[in-house]
């Protein structure tokens, strides 16, 4: 957020709030006051220190999100661990929405004026997603951050250029490192089902715990049935906690084993296995088993001075 207005996306790299974004998001506004608003906590803002290292030529910048030291950091991985056609997804702020996500495929590497870039094919990137992480689906590993999208009529249509994760490590090698991608969700499964007229209707089974759902085509899960027209929200695994954020204009209700909650638009809450989310149009059963996630930088310790 710049002076209270949403501008771009950043993501957290260490538990004490070191984060990354695209350099071109910050560069035009050197005197602006910046804050960071977590997607999982709408309405909460943290001050940001933008005096950390950046590189305009390679379009990467580090920032520090202050006043919190218990973030769940994301893992950085080399794009060379991906093969052409490998599924990727991106998620972040979009100018026209509070949150957006998209899926695509890894394409390969390219270069311009001696600078290397990573190419992915994804038609969902939007303004405001500069600085967003692009992950290898199923691993939670970030291979690069959104720098630009090519929208020519014929050539390279829907190509998104990424600054590779290696550039972030180069800005703070004493604090960051690359990790080999791990199929973290191999043993974890998310299942979403409608409960209708005494029957259970499966709508999604996946190992990727980041799901946007609603009737709009841009959502990961499109609910075309008119009975589901009022259901609009987002599920994501925050650390080891599955969290739901309600985005519909009508209230939703969560019914769990030990609690019942009413959710207005923008409200978030943790979701347990077998919890039920309801709106006027119906009830969705959430079932999942999820492995623990880990801090990718936990074992990185500064070397002792000689």
CSV table of C-alpha atoms in Angstrom, one decimal:
chain,number,residue,atom,x,y,z
A,1,UNK,CA,0.0,0.0,0.0
A,2,UNK,CA,1.4,3.4,-0.9
A,3,UNK,CA,-0.2,6.3,1.0
A,4,UNK,CA,-3.2,4.1,1.6
A,5,UNK,CA,-3.7,3.1,-2.0
A,6,UNK,CA,-3.0,-0.5,-3.2
A,7,UNK,CA,0.0,-0.6,-5.6
A,8,UNK,CA,1.6,-4.0,-5.9
A,9,UNK,CA,2.4,-7.4,-4.3
A,10,UNK,CA,5.1,-8.5,-1.9
A,11,UNK,CA,5.7,-11.8,-0.2
A,12,UNK,CA,7.5,-12.8,3.0
A,13,UNK,CA,10.9,-14.6,3.0
A,14,UNK,CA,11.9,-14.9,6.6
A,15,UNK,CA,10.0,-15.2,9.9
A,16,UNK,CA,11.1,-11.8,11.0
A,17,UNK,CA,9.5,-10.0,8.0
A,18,UNK,CA,12.1,-9.8,5.3
A,19,UNK,CA,10.0,-9.6,2.1
A,20,UNK,CA,10.4,-9.2,-1.6
A,21,UNK,CA,8.8,-7.3,-4.4
A,22,UNK,CA,9.6,-5.9,-7.8
A,23,UNK,CA,11.9,-2.9,-7.9
A,24,UNK,CA,9.8,-1.0,-10.3
A,25,UNK,CA,6.9,-1.0,-7.8
A,26,UNK,CA,9.0,1.1,-5.4
A,27,UNK,CA,11.3,3.1,-7.6
A,28,UNK,CA,8.9,5.8,-8.9
A,29,UNK,CA,7.9,6.8,-5.4
A,30,UNK,CA,11.0,7.2,-3.2
A,31,UNK,CA,9.3,9.5,-0.7
A,32,UNK,CA,6.1,7.5,-0.3
A,33,UNK,CA,5.0,6.0,3.0
A,34,UNK,CA,4.5,2.2,2.5
A,35,UNK,CA,2.5,-0.4,4.4
A,36,UNK,CA,2.0,-4.1,4.0
A,37,UNK,CA,-1.5,-5.6,4.3
A,38,UNK,CA,-1.5,-9.4,4.6
A,39,UNK,CA,-4.0,-11.1,2.3
A,40,UNK,CA,-5.0,-13.4,5.3
A,41,UNK,CA,-5.7,-10.4,7.5
A,42,UNK,CA,-7.7,-7.8,5.7
A,43,UNK,CA,-7.8,-4.4,7.4
A,44,UNK,CA,-4.5,-5.0,9.2
A,45,UNK,CA,-1.5,-2.9,8.0
A,46,UNK,CA,2.2,-3.0,9.0
A,47,UNK,CA,4.8,-0.3,8.3
A,48,UNK,CA,7.4,-1.1,5.7
A,49,UNK,CA,11.1,-0.2,5.6
A,50,UNK,CA,12.1,0.2,1.9
A,51,UNK,CA,15.7,1.2,2.5
A,52,UNK,CA,17.0,-2.4,2.0
A,53,UNK,CA,19.0,-3.6,-1.1
A,54,UNK,CA,17.3,-3.5,-4.5
A,55,UNK,CA,18.4,-3.8,-8.1
A,56,UNK,CA,16.5,-1.9,-10.7
A,57,UNK,CA,18.3,-3.6,-13.6
A,58,UNK,CA,17.1,-7.0,-12.5
A,59,UNK,CA,13.8,-5.7,-11.0
A,60,UNK,CA,14.1,-7.1,-7.5
A,61,UNK,CA,13.9,-5.4,-4.2
A,62,UNK,CA,13.9,-6.4,-0.5
A,63,UNK,CA,11.7,-4.7,2.1
A,64,UNK,CA,11.2,-5.2,5.8
A,65,UNK,CA,7.7,-5.6,7.2
A,66,UNK,CA,8.0,-4.3,10.8
A,67,UNK,CA,6.1,-4.9,14.0
A,68,UNK,CA,5.7,-8.6,13.6
A,69,UNK,CA,8.2,-11.5,13.9
A,70,UNK,CA,6.1,-14.6,13.4
A,71,UNK,CA,5.6,-14.7,9.6
A,72,UNK,CA,5.3,-18.0,7.7
A,73,UNK,CA,8.0,-17.5,5.1
A,74,UNK,CA,7.9,-18.8,1.5
A,75,UNK,CA,10.6,-21.1,0.0
A,76,UNK,CA,12.8,-20.0,-2.8
A,77,UNK,CA,13.8,-22.5,-5.5
A,78,UNK,CA,15.8,-22.3,-8.8
A,79,UNK,CA,13.7,-22.2,-11.9
A,80,UNK,CA,16.1,-24.8,-13.3
A,81,UNK,CA,14.3,-27.4,-11.2
A,82,UNK,CA,11.2,-26.9,-13.4
A,83,UNK,CA,10.8,-28.6,-16.8
A,84,UNK,CA,8.9,-27.0,-19.7
A,85,UNK,CA,5.2,-27.5,-19.3
A,86,UNK,CA,5.4,-27.9,-15.5
A,87,UNK,CA,2.4,-26.3,-13.8
A,88,UNK,CA,2.8,-23.1,-12.0
A,89,UNK,CA,0.5,-20.7,-10.2
A,90,UNK,CA,0.7,-17.1,-9.0
A,91,UNK,CA,-1.3,-15.3,-6.4
A,92,UNK,CA,-1.4,-11.8,-5.1
A,93,UNK,CA,-3.1,-8.4,-5.1
A,94,UNK,CA,-4.9,-7.3,-8.3
A,95,UNK,CA,-5.9,-3.7,-8.8
A,96,UNK,CA,-9.5,-4.6,-9.6
A,97,UNK,CA,-9.8,-7.1,-6.7
A,98,UNK,CA,-8.7,-7.7,-3.2
A,99,UNK,CA,-7.0,-10.9,-4.2
A,100,UNK,CA,-6.5,-12.9,-7.3
A,101,UNK,CA,-4.7,-16.1,-8.5
A,102,UNK,CA,-4.0,-17.9,-11.7
A,103,UNK,CA,-2.5,-21.0,-13.1
A,104,UNK,CA,-0.1,-21.5,-16.0
A,105,UNK,CA,2.9,-23.4,-17.2
A,106,UNK,CA,6.7,-23.0,-17.0
A,107,UNK,CA,8.1,-22.2,-20.4
A,108,UNK,CA,11.8,-21.6,-20.0
A,109,UNK,CA,14.5,-18.9,-19.8
A,110,UNK,CA,15.2,-15.9,-22.0
A,111,UNK,CA,17.6,-12.9,-21.9
A,112,UNK,CA,17.7,-9.3,-22.9
A,113,UNK,CA,20.8,-7.0,-22.8
A,114,UNK,CA,22.7,-9.7,-20.9
A,115,UNK,CA,20.0,-10.1,-18.2
A,116,UNK,CA,18.2,-13.4,-17.8
A,117,UNK,CA,14.5,-13.8,-17.2
A,118,UNK,CA,12.2,-16.7,-16.6
A,119,UNK,CA,9.2,-17.2,-18.9
A,120,UNK,CA,5.8,-18.6,-17.8
A,121,UNK,CA,2.6,-18.8,-19.8
A,122,UNK,CA,-0.3,-17.4,-17.7
A,123,UNK,CA,-3.3,-15.4,-18.9
A,124,UNK,CA,-4.3,-14.4,-15.4
A,125,UNK,CA,-1.6,-11.9,-14.5
A,126,UNK,CA,-3.1,-8.4,-13.8
A,127,UNK,CA,-1.9,-4.9,-12.9
A,128,UNK,CA,-1.0,-4.9,-9.2
A,129,UNK,CA,0.6,-8.3,-9.4
A,130,UNK,CA,4.1,-7.0,-10.0
A,131,UNK,CA,6.2,-8.5,-7.3
A,132,UNK,CA,3.9,-11.5,-6.8
A,133,UNK,CA,5.4,-14.9,-6.2
A,134,UNK,CA,5.1,-17.6,-8.9
A,135,UNK,CA,5.2,-21.1,-7.5
A,136,UNK,CA,5.7,-24.6,-8.8
A,137,UNK,CA,2.3,-26.1,-8.2
A,138,UNK,CA,2.3,-28.6,-5.4
A,139,UNK,CA,5.6,-27.6,-3.8
A,140,UNK,CA,5.0,-24.2,-2.3
A,141,UNK,CA,8.4,-23.1,-3.8
A,142,UNK,CA,8.8,-19.7,-5.5
A,143,UNK,CA,10.8,-19.8,-8.7
A,144,UNK,CA,10.5,-16.1,-9.5
A,145,UNK,CA,8.5,-12.9,-9.0
A,146,UNK,CA,6.3,-11.2,-11.6
A,147,UNK,CA,8.1,-8.4,-13.4
A,148,UNK,CA,6.2,-7.9,-16.7
A,149,UNK,CA,3.5,-9.4,-18.9
A,150,UNK,CA,3.7,-9.4,-22.7
A,151,UNK,CA,0.4,-8.8,-24.4
A,152,UNK,CA,1.1,-8.5,-28.1
A,153,UNK,CA,-1.6,-9.6,-30.5
A,154,UNK,CA,0.3,-12.6,-31.8
A,155,UNK,CA,3.8,-13.2,-30.4
A,156,UNK,CA,4.4,-14.3,-26.8
A,157,UNK,CA,0.7,-13.6,-25.9
A,158,UNK,CA,0.1,-14.4,-22.2
A,159,UNK,CA,3.8,-14.7,-21.5
A,160,UNK,CA,4.8,-13.4,-18.1
A,161,UNK,CA,8.4,-12.5,-17.4
A,162,UNK,CA,9.8,-13.3,-13.9
A,163,UNK,CA,12.8,-12.2,-12.1
A,164,UNK,CA,14.4,-15.5,-11.0
A,165,UNK,CA,14.6,-16.4,-7.3
A,166,UNK,CA,18.4,-16.4,-7.6
A,167,UNK,CA,18.3,-12.6,-7.7
A,168,UNK,CA,16.7,-12.3,-4.4
A,169,UNK,CA,19.3,-14.6,-2.8
A,170,UNK,CA,22.0,-12.4,-4.3
A,171,UNK,CA,20.6,-9.4,-2.5
A,172,UNK,CA,20.9,-11.0,0.9
A,173,UNK,CA,23.1,-14.2,0.6
A,174,UNK,CA,23.7,-14.2,4.4
A,175,UNK,CA,20.0,-14.5,5.1
A,176,UNK,CA,18.5,-16.3,2.1
A,177,UNK,CA,19.1,-19.5,0.2
A,178,UNK,CA,17.6,-21.7,-2.5
A,179,UNK,CA,16.0,-24.9,-1.5
A,180,UNK,CA,15.2,-28.0,-3.6
A,181,UNK,CA,11.5,-28.1,-4.3
A,182,UNK,CA,9.6,-30.7,-2.2
A,183,UNK,CA,6.3,-32.1,-3.1
A,184,UNK,CA,4.9,-30.9,0.2
A,185,UNK,CA,1.3,-31.7,-0.6
A,186,UNK,CA,1.9,-35.2,-1.9
A,187,UNK,CA,0.5,-36.6,1.4
A,188,UNK,CA,-2.1,-33.8,1.8
A,189,UNK,CA,-5.4,-33.6,-0.1
A,190,UNK,CA,-8.1,-30.9,-0.1
A,191,UNK,CA,-11.6,-32.0,-1.0
A,192,UNK,CA,-14.5,-29.7,-1.5
A,193,UNK,CA,-18.1,-31.1,-1.8
A,194,UNK,CA,-21.6,-29.7,-2.0
A,195,UNK,CA,-24.2,-31.1,0.4
A,196,UNK,CA,-27.4,-31.1,-1.6
A,197,UNK,CA,-30.7,-32.8,-0.8
A,198,UNK,CA,-29.0,-35.4,1.4
A,199,UNK,CA,-26.3,-36.2,-1.2
A,200,UNK,CA,-22.6,-35.3,-1.3
A,201,UNK,CA,-21.4,-33.8,-4.7
A,202,UNK,CA,-17.6,-33.6,-5.1
A,203,UNK,CA,-16.5,-30.4,-6.8
A,204,UNK,CA,-12.7,-30.5,-6.2
A,205,UNK,CA,-9.9,-32.8,-5.0
A,206,UNK,CA,-6.4,-31.4,-5.2
A,207,UNK,CA,-3.0,-31.3,-3.5
A,208,UNK,CA,-2.9,-27.5,-3.9
A,209,UNK,CA,-4.4,-25.8,-0.9
A,210,UNK,CA,-4.7,-22.3,-2.6
A,211,UNK,CA,-8.2,-22.2,-4.1
A,212,UNK,CA,-10.4,-19.2,-5.1
A,213,UNK,CA,-14.0,-20.1,-5.8
A,214,UNK,CA,-17.1,-18.4,-7.1
A,215,UNK,CA,-19.1,-17.9,-10.3
A,216,UNK,CA,-16.5,-15.7,-12.1
A,217,UNK,CA,-14.4,-17.3,-14.7
A,218,UNK,CA,-11.1,-16.0,-13.2
A,219,UNK,CA,-11.6,-18.2,-10.1
A,220,UNK,CA,-9.7,-21.4,-9.7
A,221,UNK,CA,-13.0,-23.2,-9.1
A,222,UNK,CA,-15.9,-21.9,-11.1
A,223,UNK,CA,-19.3,-22.7,-9.7
A,224,UNK,CA,-21.6,-22.4,-12.7
A,225,UNK,CA,-24.7,-23.6,-11.0
A,226,UNK,CA,-27.0,-20.7,-10.4
A,227,UNK,CA,-27.7,-22.1,-6.9
A,228,UNK,CA,-24.1,-21.2,-6.0
A,229,UNK,CA,-24.3,-17.6,-7.2
A,230,UNK,CA,-23.8,-16.1,-3.7
A,231,UNK,CA,-20.8,-18.2,-2.8
A,232,UNK,CA,-17.5,-16.4,-3.4
A,233,UNK,CA,-14.3,-16.9,-1.3
A,234,UNK,CA,-10.8,-18.0,-1.0
A,235,UNK,CA,-9.1,-21.0,0.8
A,236,UNK,CA,-5.4,-21.0,1.5
A,237,UNK,CA,-2.9,-22.9,3.7
A,238,UNK,CA,-1.3,-20.3,6.0
A,239,UNK,CA,1.5,-22.1,7.7
A,240,UNK,CA,-0.2,-25.4,8.7
A,241,UNK,CA,-3.7,-23.7,9.1
A,242,UNK,CA,-6.3,-23.8,6.4
A,243,UNK,CA,-7.9,-20.4,6.3
A,244,UNK,CA,-11.0,-19.2,4.5
A,245,UNK,CA,-11.7,-15.6,3.5
A,246,UNK,CA,-15.2,-14.8,2.5
A,247,UNK,CA,-15.6,-12.4,-0.4
A,248,UNK,CA,-19.3,-12.7,-1.2
A,249,UNK,CA,-21.7,-9.8,-0.6
A,250,UNK,CA,-24.0,-12.1,1.4
A,251,UNK,CA,-22.8,-13.5,4.8
A,252,UNK,CA,-21.4,-17.0,5.1
A,253,UNK,CA,-21.7,-19.3,8.1
A,254,UNK,CA,-19.0,-21.8,9.3
A,255,UNK,CA,-20.2,-24.8,11.3
A,256,UNK,CA,-17.5,-26.8,13.0
A,257,UNK,CA,-17.2,-29.4,15.6
A,258,UNK,CA,-16.7,-26.8,18.4
A,259,UNK,CA,-17.8,-23.5,17.0
A,260,UNK,CA,-20.2,-21.7,14.7
A,261,UNK,CA,-19.2,-18.4,13.0
A,262,UNK,CA,-20.9,-15.7,10.9
A,263,UNK,CA,-18.6,-14.3,8.2
A,264,UNK,CA,-19.2,-10.9,6.5
A,265,UNK,CA,-17.5,-9.9,3.3
A,266,UNK,CA,-13.7,-9.7,4.0
A,267,UNK,CA,-13.8,-11.8,7.2
A,268,UNK,CA,-11.3,-14.7,7.6
A,269,UNK,CA,-11.3,-17.7,9.8
A,270,UNK,CA,-9.4,-21.0,10.3
A,271,UNK,CA,-11.1,-24.1,8.9
A,272,UNK,CA,-10.9,-27.6,10.3
A,273,UNK,CA,-11.4,-30.9,8.6
A,274,UNK,CA,-15.1,-31.7,8.1
A,275,UNK,CA,-16.1,-28.1,8.7
A,276,UNK,CA,-19.1,-26.8,6.7
A,277,UNK,CA,-19.3,-23.4,5.0
A,278,UNK,CA,-22.8,-22.2,4.1
A,279,UNK,CA,-24.4,-19.3,2.3
A,280,UNK,CA,-28.0,-18.9,1.3
A,281,UNK,CA,-27.3,-20.9,-1.9
A,282,UNK,CA,-26.0,-24.0,-0.2
A,283,UNK,CA,-23.4,-25.8,2.0
A,284,UNK,CA,-19.9,-26.8,1.1
A,285,UNK,CA,-18.1,-29.6,3.1
A,286,UNK,CA,-14.3,-29.0,3.5
A,287,UNK,CA,-12.2,-32.1,4.0
A,288,UNK,CA,-8.4,-32.2,4.1
A,289,UNK,CA,-5.2,-33.7,5.4
A,290,UNK,CA,-2.1,-31.5,5.2
A,291,UNK,CA,1.5,-32.0,6.0
A,292,UNK,CA,3.5,-29.6,8.1
A,293,UNK,CA,5.3,-26.8,6.3
A,294,UNK,CA,8.8,-25.7,7.2
A,295,UNK,CA,10.8,-22.5,7.5
A,296,UNK,CA,13.2,-22.7,4.5
A,297,UNK,CA,15.7,-20.4,6.2
A,298,UNK,CA,15.7,-22.0,9.7
A,299,UNK,CA,19.0,-23.7,9.2
A,300,UNK,CA,20.7,-20.6,7.8
A,301,UNK,CA,23.0,-19.1,10.4
A,302,UNK,CA,25.6,-16.4,10.0
A,303,UNK,CA,29.2,-17.6,9.9
A,304,UNK,CA,31.3,-16.7,12.9
A,305,UNK,CA,33.8,-13.9,12.3
A,306,UNK,CA,37.4,-15.0,12.0
